[in-house]
Every structure is written in structure tokens, then in C-alpha cells.
CSV table of C-alpha atoms in Angstrom, one decimal:
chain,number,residue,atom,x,y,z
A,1,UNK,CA,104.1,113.1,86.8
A,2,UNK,CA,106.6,112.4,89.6
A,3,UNK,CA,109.1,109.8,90.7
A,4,UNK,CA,109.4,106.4,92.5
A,5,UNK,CA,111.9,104.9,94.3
A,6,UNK,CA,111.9,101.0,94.7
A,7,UNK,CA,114.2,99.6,97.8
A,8,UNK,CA,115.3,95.8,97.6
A,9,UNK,CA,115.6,93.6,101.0
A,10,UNK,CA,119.5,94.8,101.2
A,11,UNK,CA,118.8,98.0,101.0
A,12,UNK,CA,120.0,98.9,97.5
A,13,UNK,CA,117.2,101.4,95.7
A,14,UNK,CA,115.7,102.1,92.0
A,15,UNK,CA,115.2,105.7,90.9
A,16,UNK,CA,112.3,106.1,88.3
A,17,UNK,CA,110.5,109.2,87.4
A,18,UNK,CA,106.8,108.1,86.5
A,19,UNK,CA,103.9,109.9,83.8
A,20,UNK,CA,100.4,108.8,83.4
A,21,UNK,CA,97.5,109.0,84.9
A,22,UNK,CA,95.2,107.6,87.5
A,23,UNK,CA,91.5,108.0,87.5
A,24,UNK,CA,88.2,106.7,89.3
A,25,UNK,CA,85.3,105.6,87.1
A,26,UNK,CA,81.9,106.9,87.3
A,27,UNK,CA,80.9,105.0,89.9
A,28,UNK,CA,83.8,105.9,92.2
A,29,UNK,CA,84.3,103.1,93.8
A,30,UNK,CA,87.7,101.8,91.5
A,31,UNK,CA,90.2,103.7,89.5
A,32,UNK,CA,92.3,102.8,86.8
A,33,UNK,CA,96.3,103.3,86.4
A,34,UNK,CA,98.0,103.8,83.3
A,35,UNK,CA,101.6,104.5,83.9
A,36,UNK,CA,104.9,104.6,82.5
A,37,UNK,CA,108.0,104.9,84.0
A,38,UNK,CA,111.9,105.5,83.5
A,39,UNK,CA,114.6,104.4,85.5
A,40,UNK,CA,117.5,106.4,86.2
A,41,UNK,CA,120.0,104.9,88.2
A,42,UNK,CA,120.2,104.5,91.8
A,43,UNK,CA,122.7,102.6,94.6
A,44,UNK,CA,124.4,99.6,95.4
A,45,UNK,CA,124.4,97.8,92.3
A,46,UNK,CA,121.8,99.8,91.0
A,47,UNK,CA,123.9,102.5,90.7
A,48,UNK,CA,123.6,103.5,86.5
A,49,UNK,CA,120.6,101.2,86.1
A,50,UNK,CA,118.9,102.2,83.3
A,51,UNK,CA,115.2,100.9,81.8
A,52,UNK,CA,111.5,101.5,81.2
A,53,UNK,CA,108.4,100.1,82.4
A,54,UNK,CA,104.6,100.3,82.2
A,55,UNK,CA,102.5,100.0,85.4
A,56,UNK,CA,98.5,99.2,84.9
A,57,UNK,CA,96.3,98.7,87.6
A,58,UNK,CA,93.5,99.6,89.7
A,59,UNK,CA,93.1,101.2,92.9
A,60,UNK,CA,89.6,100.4,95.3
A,61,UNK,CA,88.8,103.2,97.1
A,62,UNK,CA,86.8,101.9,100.2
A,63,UNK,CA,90.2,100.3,101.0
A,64,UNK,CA,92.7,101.6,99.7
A,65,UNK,CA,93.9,98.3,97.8
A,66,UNK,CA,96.1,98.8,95.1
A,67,UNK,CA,96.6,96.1,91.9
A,68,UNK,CA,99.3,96.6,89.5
A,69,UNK,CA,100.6,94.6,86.5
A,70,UNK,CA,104.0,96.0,85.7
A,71,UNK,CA,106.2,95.1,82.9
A,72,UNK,CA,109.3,96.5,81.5
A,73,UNK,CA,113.2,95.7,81.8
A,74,UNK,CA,116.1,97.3,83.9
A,75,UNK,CA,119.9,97.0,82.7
A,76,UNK,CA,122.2,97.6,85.5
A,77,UNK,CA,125.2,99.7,85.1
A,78,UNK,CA,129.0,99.1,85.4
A,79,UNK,CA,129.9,99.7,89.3
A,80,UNK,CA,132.3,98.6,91.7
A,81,UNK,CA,132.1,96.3,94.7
């Protein structure tokens, strides 16, 4: 559990708080993440965004490389310019 904040090129950010988990295989070279996330506003014209999303991925640990697929939708909420 915790939260995520995603920042676009202008500045303008996503608030999501995140559950799931992320765990090496027996080998412990590569872990898998299974993640899912809500979005809860955030500022510029983010601000009342709401939405979900899944993250999967995998994360190499002699690198630190991380791979994600992430899928989901965001509605953006009424704001002024």
C-alpha cells in the first residue's frame, strides 16, 4: 500500500494511492508486480481527476530495471482555467 504521484511535462500532477504487491521469484534475480491503483484528483487540470488502473510488471534486480504494463482510465474533473 501507498501512493503515487504522476507529473506531466507542464507540470500538472496525478494523485493515486496504490495496493498490491511486488515480489522476487525463487531465483531472485526478477520480481513480479501486481498492482492496482486509484486516482484521486490532483492539479492543473487534473484537479478532481478521478479513475482506476492496474500496473503489472517486473522489476530485475541486478539493475534495477523496471517493466510495467499499465491499463486503466482517468476522467478529469470540472476546473477552471
Amino acid at each position: 500500500t501507498g501512493s503515487m504521484t504522476v507529473t506531466a511535462a507542464n507540470g500538472d500532477e496525478v494523485f493515486a494511492s496504490v495496493t498490491g504487491s511486488a515480489m522476487f521469484r525463487p531465483d531472485g534475480l526478477i520480481g513480479d508486480l501486481d498492482q492496482f491503483g486509484t486516482i484521486e484528483g490532483g492539479t492543473g487540470r487534473f484537479v478532481g481527476a478521478q479513475g482506476s488502473f492496474s500496473i503489472i510488471g517486473t522489476i530485475t534486480r541486478a539493475t534495477g530495471a523496471v517493466r510495467v504494463y499499465l491499463d486503466g482510465q482517468l476522467v478529469r474533473g470540472r476546473h477552471c482555467d
